[in-house]
Structure formats: C-alpha cells, structure tokens
CSV table of N, CA and C in Angstrom, one decimal:
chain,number,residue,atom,x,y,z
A,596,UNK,N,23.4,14.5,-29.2
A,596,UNK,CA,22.7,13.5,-28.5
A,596,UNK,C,22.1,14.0,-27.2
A,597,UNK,N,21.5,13.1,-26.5
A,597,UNK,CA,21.1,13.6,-25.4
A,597,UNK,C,20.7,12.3,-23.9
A,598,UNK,N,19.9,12.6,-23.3
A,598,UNK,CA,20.2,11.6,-22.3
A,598,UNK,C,18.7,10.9,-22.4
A,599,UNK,N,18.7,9.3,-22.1
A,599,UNK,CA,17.3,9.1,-21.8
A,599,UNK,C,17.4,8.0,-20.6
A,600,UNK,N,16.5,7.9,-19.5
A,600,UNK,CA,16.1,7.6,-18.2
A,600,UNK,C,14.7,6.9,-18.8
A,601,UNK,N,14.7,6.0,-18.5
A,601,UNK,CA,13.6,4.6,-18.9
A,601,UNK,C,13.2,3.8,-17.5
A,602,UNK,N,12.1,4.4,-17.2
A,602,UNK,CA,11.5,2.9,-15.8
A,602,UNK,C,12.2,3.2,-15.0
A,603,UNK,N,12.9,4.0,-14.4
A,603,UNK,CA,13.4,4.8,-12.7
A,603,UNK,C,12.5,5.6,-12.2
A,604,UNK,N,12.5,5.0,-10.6
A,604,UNK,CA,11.1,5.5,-9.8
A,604,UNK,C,11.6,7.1,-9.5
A,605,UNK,N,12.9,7.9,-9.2
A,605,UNK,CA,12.6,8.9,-9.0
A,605,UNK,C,13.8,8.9,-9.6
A,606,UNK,N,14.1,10.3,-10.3
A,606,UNK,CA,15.0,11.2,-10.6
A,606,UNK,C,15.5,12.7,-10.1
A,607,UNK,N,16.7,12.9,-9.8
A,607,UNK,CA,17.3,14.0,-9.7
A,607,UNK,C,17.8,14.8,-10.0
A,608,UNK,N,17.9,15.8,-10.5
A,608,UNK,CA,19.0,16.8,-11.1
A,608,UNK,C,18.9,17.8,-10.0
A,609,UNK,N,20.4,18.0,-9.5
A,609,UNK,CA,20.7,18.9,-8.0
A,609,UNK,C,22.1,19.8,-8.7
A,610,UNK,N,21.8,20.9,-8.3
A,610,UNK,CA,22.8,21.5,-8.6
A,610,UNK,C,24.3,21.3,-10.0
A,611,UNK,N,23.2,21.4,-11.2
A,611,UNK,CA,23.9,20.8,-12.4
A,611,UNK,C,23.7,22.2,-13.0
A,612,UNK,N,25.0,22.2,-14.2
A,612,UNK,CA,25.5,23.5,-14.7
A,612,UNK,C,24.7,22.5,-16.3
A,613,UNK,N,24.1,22.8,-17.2
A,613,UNK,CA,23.9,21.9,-18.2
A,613,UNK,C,24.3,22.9,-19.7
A,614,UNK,N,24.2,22.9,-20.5
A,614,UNK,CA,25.2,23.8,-21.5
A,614,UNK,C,24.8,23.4,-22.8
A,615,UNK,N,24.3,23.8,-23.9
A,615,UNK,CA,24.7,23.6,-25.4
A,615,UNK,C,24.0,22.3,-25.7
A,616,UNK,N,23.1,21.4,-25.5
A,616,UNK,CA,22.4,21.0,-26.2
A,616,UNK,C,21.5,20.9,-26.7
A,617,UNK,N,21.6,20.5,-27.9
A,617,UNK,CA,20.8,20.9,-29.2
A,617,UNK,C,19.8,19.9,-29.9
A,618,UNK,N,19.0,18.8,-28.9
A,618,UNK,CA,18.8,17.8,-29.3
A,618,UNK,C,17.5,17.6,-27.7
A,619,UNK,N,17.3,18.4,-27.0
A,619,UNK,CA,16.6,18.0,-25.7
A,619,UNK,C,18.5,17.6,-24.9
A,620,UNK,N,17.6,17.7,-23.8
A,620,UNK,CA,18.9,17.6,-22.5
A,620,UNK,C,18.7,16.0,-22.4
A,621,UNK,N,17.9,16.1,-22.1
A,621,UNK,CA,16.6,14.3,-21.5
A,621,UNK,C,15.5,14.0,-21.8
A,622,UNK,N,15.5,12.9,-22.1
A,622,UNK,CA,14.3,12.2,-22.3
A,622,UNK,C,13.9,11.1,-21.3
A,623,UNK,N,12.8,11.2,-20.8
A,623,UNK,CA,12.4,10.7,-19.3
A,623,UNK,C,11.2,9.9,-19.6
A,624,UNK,N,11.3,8.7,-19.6
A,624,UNK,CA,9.9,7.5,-19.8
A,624,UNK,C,9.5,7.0,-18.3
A,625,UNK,N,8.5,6.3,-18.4
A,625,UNK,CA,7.6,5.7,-17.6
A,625,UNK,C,8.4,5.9,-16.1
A,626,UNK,N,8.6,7.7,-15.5
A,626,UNK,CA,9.1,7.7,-14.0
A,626,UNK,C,7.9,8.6,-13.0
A,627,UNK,N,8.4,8.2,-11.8
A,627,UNK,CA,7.3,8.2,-10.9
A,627,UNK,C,7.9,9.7,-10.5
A,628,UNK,N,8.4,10.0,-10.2
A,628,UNK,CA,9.1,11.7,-9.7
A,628,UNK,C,10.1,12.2,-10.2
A,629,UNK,N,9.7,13.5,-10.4
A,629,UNK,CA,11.5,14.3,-11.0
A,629,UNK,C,12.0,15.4,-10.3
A,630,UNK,N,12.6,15.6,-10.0
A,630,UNK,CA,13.6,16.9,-8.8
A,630,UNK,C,14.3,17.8,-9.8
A,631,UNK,N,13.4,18.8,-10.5
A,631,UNK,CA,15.1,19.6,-10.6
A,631,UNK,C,15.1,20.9,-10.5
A,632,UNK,N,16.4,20.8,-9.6
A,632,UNK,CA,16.3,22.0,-8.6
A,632,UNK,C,18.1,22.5,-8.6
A,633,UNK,N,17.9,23.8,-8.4
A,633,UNK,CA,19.0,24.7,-8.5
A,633,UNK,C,20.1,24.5,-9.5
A,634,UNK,N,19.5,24.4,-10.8
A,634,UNK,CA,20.0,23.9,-11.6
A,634,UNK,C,20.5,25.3,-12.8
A,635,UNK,N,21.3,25.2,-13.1
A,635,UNK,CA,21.7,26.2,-14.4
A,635,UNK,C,21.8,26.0,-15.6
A,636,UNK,N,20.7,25.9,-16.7
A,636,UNK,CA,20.1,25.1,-18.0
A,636,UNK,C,20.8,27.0,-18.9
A,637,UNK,N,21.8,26.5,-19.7
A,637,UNK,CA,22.4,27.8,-20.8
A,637,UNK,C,22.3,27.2,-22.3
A,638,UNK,N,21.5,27.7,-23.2
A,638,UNK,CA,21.5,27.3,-24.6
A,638,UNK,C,21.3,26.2,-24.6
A,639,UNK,N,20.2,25.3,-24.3
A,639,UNK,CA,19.7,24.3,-24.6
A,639,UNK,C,18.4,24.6,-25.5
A,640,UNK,N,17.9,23.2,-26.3
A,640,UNK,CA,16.9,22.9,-26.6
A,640,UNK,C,16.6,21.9,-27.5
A,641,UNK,N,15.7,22.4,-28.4
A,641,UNK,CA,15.3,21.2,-29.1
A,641,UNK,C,14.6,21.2,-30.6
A,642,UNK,N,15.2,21.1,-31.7
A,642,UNK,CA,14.2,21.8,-33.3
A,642,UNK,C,13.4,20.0,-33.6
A,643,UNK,N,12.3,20.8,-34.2
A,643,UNK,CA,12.1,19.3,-34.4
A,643,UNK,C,10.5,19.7,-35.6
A,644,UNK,N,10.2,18.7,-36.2
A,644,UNK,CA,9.1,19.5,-37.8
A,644,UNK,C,7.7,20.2,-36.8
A,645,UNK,N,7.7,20.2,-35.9
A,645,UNK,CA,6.1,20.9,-34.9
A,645,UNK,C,5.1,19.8,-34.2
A,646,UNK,N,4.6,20.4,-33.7
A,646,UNK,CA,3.6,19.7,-32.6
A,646,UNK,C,4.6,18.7,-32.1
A,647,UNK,N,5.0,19.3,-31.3
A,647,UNK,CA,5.9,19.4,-29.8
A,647,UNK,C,5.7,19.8,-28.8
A,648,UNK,N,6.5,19.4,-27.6
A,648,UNK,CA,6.7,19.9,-26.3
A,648,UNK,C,7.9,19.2,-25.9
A,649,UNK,N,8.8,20.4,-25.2
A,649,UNK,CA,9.6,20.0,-24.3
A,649,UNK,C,11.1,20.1,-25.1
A,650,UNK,N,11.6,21.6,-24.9
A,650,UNK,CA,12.9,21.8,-25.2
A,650,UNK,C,14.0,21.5,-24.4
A,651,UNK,N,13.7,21.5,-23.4
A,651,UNK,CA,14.8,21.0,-22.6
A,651,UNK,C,14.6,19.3,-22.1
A,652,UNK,N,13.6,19.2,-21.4
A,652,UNK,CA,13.0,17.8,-20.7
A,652,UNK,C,11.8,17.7,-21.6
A,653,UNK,N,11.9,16.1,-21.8
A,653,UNK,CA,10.6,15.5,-22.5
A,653,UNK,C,10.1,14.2,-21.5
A,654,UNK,N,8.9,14.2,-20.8
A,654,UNK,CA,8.3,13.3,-20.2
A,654,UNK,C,7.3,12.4,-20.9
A,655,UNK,N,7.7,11.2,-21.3
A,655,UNK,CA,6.3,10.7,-21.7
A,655,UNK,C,6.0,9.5,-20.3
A,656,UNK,N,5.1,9.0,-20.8
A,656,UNK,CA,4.3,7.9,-20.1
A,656,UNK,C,3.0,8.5,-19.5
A,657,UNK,N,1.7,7.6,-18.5
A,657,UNK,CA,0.4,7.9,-18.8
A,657,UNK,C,0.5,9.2,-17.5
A,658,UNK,N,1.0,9.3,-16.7
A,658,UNK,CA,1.1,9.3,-15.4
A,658,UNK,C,2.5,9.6,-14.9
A,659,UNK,N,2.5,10.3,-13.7
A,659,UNK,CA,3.5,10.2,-12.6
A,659,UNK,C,3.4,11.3,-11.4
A,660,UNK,N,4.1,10.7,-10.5
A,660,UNK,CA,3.3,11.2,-9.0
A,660,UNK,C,3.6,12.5,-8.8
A,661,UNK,N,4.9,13.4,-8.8
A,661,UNK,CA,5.2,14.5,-8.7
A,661,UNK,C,6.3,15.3,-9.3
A,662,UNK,N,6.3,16.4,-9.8
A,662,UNK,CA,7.4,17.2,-10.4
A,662,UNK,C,7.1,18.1,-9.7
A,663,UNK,N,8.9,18.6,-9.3
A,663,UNK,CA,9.4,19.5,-8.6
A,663,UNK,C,10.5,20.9,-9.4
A,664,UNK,N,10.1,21.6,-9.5
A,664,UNK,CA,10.9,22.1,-10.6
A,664,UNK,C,11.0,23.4,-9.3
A,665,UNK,N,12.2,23.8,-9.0
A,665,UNK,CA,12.5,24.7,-7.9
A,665,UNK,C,14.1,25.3,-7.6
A,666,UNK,N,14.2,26.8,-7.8
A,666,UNK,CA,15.3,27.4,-7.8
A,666,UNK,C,16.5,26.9,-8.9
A,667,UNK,N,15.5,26.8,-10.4
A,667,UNK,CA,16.7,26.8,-11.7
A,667,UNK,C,16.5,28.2,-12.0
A,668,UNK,N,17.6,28.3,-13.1
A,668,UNK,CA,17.3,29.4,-14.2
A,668,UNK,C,17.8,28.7,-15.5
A,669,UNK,N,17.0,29.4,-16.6
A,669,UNK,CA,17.0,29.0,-17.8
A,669,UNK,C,17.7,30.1,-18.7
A,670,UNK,N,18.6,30.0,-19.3
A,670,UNK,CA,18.9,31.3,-20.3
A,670,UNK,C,19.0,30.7,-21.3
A,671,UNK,N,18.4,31.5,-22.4
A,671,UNK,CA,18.7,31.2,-24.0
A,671,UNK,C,18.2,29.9,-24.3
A,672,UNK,N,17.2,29.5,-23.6
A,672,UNK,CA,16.6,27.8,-24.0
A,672,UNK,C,15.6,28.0,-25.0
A,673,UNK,N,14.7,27.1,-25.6
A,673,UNK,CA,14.1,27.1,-26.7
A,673,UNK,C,13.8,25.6,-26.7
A,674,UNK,N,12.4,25.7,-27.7
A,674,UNK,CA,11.9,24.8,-28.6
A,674,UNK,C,11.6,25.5,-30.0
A,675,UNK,N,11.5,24.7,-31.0
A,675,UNK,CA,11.8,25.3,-32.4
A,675,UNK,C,11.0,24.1,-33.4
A,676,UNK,N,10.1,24.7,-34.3
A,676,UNK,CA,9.6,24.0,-35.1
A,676,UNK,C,10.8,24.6,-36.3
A,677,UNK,N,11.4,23.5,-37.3
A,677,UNK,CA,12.1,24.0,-38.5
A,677,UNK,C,11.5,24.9,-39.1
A,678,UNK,N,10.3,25.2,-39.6
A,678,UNK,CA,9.6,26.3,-40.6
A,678,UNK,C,8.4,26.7,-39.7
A,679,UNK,N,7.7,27.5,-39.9
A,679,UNK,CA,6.4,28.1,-39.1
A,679,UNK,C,5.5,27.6,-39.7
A,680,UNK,N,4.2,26.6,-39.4
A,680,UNK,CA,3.5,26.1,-40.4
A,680,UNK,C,2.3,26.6,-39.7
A,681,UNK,N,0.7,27.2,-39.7
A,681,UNK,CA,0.0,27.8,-38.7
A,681,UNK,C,-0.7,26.8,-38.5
A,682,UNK,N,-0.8,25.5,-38.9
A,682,UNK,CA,-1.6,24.4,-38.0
A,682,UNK,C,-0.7,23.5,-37.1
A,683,UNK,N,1.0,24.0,-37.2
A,683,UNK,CA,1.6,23.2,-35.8
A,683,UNK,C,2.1,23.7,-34.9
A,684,UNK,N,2.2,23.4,-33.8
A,684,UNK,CA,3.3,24.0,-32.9
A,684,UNK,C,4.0,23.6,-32.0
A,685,UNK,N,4.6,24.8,-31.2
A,685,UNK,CA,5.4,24.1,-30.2
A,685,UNK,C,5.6,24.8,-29.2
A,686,UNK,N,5.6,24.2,-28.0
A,686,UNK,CA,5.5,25.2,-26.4
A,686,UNK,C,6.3,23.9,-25.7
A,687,UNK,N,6.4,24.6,-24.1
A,687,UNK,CA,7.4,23.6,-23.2
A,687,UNK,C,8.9,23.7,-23.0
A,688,UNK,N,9.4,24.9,-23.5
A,688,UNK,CA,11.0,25.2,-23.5
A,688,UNK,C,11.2,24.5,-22.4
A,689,UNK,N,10.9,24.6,-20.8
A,689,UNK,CA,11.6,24.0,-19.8
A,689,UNK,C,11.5,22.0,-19.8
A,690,UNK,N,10.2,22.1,-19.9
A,690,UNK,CA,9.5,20.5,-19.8
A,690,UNK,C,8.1,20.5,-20.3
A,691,UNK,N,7.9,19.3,-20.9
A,691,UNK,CA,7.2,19.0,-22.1
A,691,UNK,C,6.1,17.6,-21.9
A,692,UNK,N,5.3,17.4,-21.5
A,692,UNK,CA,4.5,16.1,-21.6
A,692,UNK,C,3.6,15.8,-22.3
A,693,UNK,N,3.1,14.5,-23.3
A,693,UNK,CA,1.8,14.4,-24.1
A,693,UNK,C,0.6,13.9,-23.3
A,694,UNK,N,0.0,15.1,-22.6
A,694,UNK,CA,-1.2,14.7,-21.9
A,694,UNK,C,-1.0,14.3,-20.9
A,695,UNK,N,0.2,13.8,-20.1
A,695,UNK,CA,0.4,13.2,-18.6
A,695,UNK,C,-0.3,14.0,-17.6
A,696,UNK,N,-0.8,12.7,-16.9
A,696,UNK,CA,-1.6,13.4,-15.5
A,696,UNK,C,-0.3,13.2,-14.3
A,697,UNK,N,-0.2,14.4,-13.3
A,697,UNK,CA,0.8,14.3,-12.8
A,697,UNK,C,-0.1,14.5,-11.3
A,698,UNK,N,0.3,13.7,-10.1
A,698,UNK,CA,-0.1,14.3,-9.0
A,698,UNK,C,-0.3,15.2,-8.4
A,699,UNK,N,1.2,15.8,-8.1
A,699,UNK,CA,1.4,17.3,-7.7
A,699,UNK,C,3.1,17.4,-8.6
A,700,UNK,N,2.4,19.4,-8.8
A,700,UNK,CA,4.0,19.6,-9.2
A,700,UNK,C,3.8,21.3,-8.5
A,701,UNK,N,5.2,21.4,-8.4
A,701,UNK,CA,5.3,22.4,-7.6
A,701,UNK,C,6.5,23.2,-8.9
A,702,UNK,N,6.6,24.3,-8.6
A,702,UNK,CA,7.3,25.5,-9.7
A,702,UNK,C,7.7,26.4,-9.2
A,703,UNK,N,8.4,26.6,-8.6
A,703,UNK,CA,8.9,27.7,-7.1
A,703,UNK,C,10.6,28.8,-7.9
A,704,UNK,N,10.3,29.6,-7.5
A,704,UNK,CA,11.9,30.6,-7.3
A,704,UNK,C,12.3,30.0,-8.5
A,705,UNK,N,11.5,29.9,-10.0
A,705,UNK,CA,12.8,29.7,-10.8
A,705,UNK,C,12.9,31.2,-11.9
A,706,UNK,N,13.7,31.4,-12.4
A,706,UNK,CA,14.2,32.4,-13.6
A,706,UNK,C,14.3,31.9,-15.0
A,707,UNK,N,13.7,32.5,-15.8
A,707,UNK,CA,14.0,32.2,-17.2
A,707,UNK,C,14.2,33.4,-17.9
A,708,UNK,N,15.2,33.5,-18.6
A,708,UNK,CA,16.0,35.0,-19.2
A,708,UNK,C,16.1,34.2,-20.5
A,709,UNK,N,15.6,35.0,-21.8
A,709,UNK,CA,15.5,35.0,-23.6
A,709,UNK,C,15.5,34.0,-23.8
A,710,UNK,N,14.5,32.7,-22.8
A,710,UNK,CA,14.0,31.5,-23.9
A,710,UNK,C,12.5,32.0,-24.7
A,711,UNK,N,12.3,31.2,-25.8
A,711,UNK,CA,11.3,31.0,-27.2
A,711,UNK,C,11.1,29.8,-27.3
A,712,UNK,N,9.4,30.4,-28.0
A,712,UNK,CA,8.9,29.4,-28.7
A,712,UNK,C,9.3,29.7,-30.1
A,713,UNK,N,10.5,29.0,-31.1
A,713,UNK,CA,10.2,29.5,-32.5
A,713,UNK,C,9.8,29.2,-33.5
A,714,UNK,N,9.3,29.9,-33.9
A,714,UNK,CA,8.0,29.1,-35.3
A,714,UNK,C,6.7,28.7,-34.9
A,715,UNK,N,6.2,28.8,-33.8
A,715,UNK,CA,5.2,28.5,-33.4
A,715,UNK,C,3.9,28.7,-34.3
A,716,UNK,N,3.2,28.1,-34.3
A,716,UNK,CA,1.7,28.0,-35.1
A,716,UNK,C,0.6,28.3,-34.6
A,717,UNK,N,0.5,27.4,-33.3
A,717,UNK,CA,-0.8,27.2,-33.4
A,717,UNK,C,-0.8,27.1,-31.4
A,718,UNK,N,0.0,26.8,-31.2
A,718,UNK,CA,0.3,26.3,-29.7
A,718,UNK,C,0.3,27.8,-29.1
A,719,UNK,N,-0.2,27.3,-27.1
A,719,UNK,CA,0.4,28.5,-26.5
A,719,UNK,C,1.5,28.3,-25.9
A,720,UNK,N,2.5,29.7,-26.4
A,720,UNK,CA,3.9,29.1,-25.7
A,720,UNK,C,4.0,29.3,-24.3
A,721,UNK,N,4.9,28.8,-23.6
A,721,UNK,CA,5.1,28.6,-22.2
A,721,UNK,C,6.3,27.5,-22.0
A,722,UNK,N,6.5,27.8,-20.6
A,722,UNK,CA,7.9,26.8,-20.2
A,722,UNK,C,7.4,25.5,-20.2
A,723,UNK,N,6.2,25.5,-19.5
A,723,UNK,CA,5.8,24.1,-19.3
A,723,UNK,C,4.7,23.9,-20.0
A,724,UNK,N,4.4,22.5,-20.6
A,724,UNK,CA,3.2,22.7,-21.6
A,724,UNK,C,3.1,20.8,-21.9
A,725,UNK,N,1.9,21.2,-22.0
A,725,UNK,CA,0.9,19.7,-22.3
A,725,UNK,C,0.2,18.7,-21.1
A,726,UNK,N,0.6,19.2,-19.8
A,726,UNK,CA,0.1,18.0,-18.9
A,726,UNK,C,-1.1,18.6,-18.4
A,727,UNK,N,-1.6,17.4,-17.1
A,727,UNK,CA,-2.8,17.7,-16.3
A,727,UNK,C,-2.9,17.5,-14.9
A,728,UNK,N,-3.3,18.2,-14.1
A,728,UNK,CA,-2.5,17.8,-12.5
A,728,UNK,C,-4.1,19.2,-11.8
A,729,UNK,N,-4.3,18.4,-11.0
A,729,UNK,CA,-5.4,19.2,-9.7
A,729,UNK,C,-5.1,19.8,-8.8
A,730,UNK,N,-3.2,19.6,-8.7
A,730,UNK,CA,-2.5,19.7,-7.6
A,730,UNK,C,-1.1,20.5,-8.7
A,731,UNK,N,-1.4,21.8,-8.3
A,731,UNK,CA,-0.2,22.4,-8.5
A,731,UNK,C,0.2,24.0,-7.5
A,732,UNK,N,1.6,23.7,-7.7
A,732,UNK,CA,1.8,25.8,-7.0
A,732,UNK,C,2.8,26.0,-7.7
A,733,UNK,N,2.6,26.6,-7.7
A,733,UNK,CA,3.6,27.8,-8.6
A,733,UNK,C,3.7,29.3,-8.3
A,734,UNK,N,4.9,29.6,-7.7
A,734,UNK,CA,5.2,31.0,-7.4
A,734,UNK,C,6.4,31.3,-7.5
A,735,UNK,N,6.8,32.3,-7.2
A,735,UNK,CA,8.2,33.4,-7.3
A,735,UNK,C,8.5,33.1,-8.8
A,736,UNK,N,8.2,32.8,-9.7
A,736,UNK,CA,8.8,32.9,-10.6
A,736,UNK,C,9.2,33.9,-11.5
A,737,UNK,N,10.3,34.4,-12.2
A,737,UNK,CA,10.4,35.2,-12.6
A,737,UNK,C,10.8,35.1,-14.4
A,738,UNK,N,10.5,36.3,-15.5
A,738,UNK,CA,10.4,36.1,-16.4
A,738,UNK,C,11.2,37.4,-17.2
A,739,UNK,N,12.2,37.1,-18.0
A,739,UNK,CA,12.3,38.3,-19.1
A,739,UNK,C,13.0,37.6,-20.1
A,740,UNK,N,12.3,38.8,-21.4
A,740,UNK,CA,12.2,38.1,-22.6
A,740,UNK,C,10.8,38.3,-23.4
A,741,UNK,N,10.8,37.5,-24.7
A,741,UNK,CA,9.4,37.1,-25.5
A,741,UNK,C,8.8,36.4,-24.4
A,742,UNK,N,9.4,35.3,-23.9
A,742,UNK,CA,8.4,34.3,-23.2
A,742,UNK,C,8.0,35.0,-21.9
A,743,UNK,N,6.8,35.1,-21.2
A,743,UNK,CA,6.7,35.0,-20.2
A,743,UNK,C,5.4,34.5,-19.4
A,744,UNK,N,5.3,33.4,-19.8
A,744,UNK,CA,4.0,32.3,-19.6
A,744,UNK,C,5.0,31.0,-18.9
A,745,UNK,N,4.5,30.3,-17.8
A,745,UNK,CA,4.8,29.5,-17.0
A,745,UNK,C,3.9,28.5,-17.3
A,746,UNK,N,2.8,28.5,-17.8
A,746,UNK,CA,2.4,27.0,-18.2
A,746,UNK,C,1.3,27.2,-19.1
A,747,UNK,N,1.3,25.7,-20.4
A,747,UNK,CA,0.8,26.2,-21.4
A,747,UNK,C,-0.9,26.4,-21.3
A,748,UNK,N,-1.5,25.2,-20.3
A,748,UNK,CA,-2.7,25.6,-19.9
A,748,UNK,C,-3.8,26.7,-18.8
A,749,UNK,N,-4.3,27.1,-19.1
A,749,UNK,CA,-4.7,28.6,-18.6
A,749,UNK,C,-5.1,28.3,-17.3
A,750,UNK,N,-5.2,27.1,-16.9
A,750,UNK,CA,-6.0,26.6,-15.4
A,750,UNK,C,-4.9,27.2,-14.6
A,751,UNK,N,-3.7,27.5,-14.7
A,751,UNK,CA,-3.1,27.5,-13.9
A,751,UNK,C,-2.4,28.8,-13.8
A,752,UNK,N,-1.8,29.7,-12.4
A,752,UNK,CA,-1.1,30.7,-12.3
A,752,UNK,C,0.0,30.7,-13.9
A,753,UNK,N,-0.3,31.5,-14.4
A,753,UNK,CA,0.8,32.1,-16.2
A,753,UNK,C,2.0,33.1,-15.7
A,754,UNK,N,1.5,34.0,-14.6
A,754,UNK,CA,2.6,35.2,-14.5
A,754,UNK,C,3.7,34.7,-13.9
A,755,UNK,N,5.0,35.6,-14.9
A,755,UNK,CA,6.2,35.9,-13.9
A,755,UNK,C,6.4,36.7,-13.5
C-alpha cells in the first residue's frame, strides 16, 4: 500500500528514513506545496503496465505553488514498466506529475545512488518528469548509477 494526501494546502516530509515500498511511497492530489527535505528514500518505487511517472511521489492536480525537494538521498529507487513495450514509458523515479504547472521548485544538495527507469520505451528517464514551471533551480546534485538525469524535460539544468 501506500499513502495518499487529498486537498492539503502544504505538505511536509522532514527528516524521514522511508524503506521498501513497492507500490509508490504517496500519492499527493489537489496540494498547494510539498517540502521534502533531508529525507532517506531506500528501495522504493513503483511497477505499473507504462506511461508513467513517479516512483516514489505521484502529484496529480492542474497546478501547485511550489516544490522543494532539498538535502534527500535516494538509493535503489525505481519506476518500472512490467514488460518493455517501445511506444510506452516511464521516467520520474523521485516525483512524477501529468503535466502540472508548478510555480517554483527548487532541487538543491540531493544524492541518488542505483535508481532506474526499467523497461522504458519511449520516455526520457529522469528523477523528476512530466511537469512545467518558469521558475526552477536546481543545483548540487549528485548522481551515480544508470540514472543520471535530474529532470525529464530538457529546459532545465540535467547534470549531476
């Protein structure tokens, strides 16, 4: 199972150890901000038939004002299509949105050590993948492993 957060104006995750799930961590509807910061995400993710996003965190709704993703690390996370089909895919191991426009999001001092995209098709992999924002930074991040793309669209700083 996993967790879902419905219509709360901000969210937090502060200093959480998160561990072994296999189903997404959270699922996050119609919220206005998310915080997660210094957080330790180990073997999480999410299989699901393709055209996807978001192995750990899944954001839907049209909009929201800011994401803060700052001082986690990620080891062994994933998103996972069941079979490889080359017209589906799947990207977003850290956090995942369908098209959301976001205010500002910031991406600071985090680490991701041997997360994947697997079975991928057609998608570009990356931690974060599918939204749209005018307002972003993203730095210090660091990468080792297959993955090493920081977000799935090209507009934005990729290196770790």
């Amino acid at each position: 199972g996993n967790i879902s957060i419905v219509s709360v104006g901000t969210v937090r995750l502060e200093n959480c150890k998160i561990q072994k799930f296999t189903d997404r961590f959270a699922n996050l509807s119609g919220i206005n901000k998310l915080y997660v910061q210094n957080c330790e995400i180990t073997a999480c993710g999410y299989t699901c038939g393709g055209d996807e996003r978001g192995g750990v965190l899944y954001c839907s709704g049209e909009s929201m004002q800011e994401i803060c993703l700052q001082g986690n690390l990620l080891r062994n996370c994933y998103i996972k299509a069941d079979r490889r089909r080359y017209n589906y895919g799947v990207s977003g191991v850290f956090i995942g949105f369908p098209g959301s426009e976001i205010e500002s999001m910031h991406v600071e001092n985090n680490e991701f050590i041997g997360c994947s995209c697997i079975n991928n098709g057609n998608y570009t992999t990356a931690y974060i993948g599918g939204f749209c924002t005018n307002n972003c930074v993203a730095k210090n991040n660091r990468c080792s492993g297959e993955l090493c793309r920081v977000f799935e669209d090209d507009c934005y700083e990729n290196n770790c």
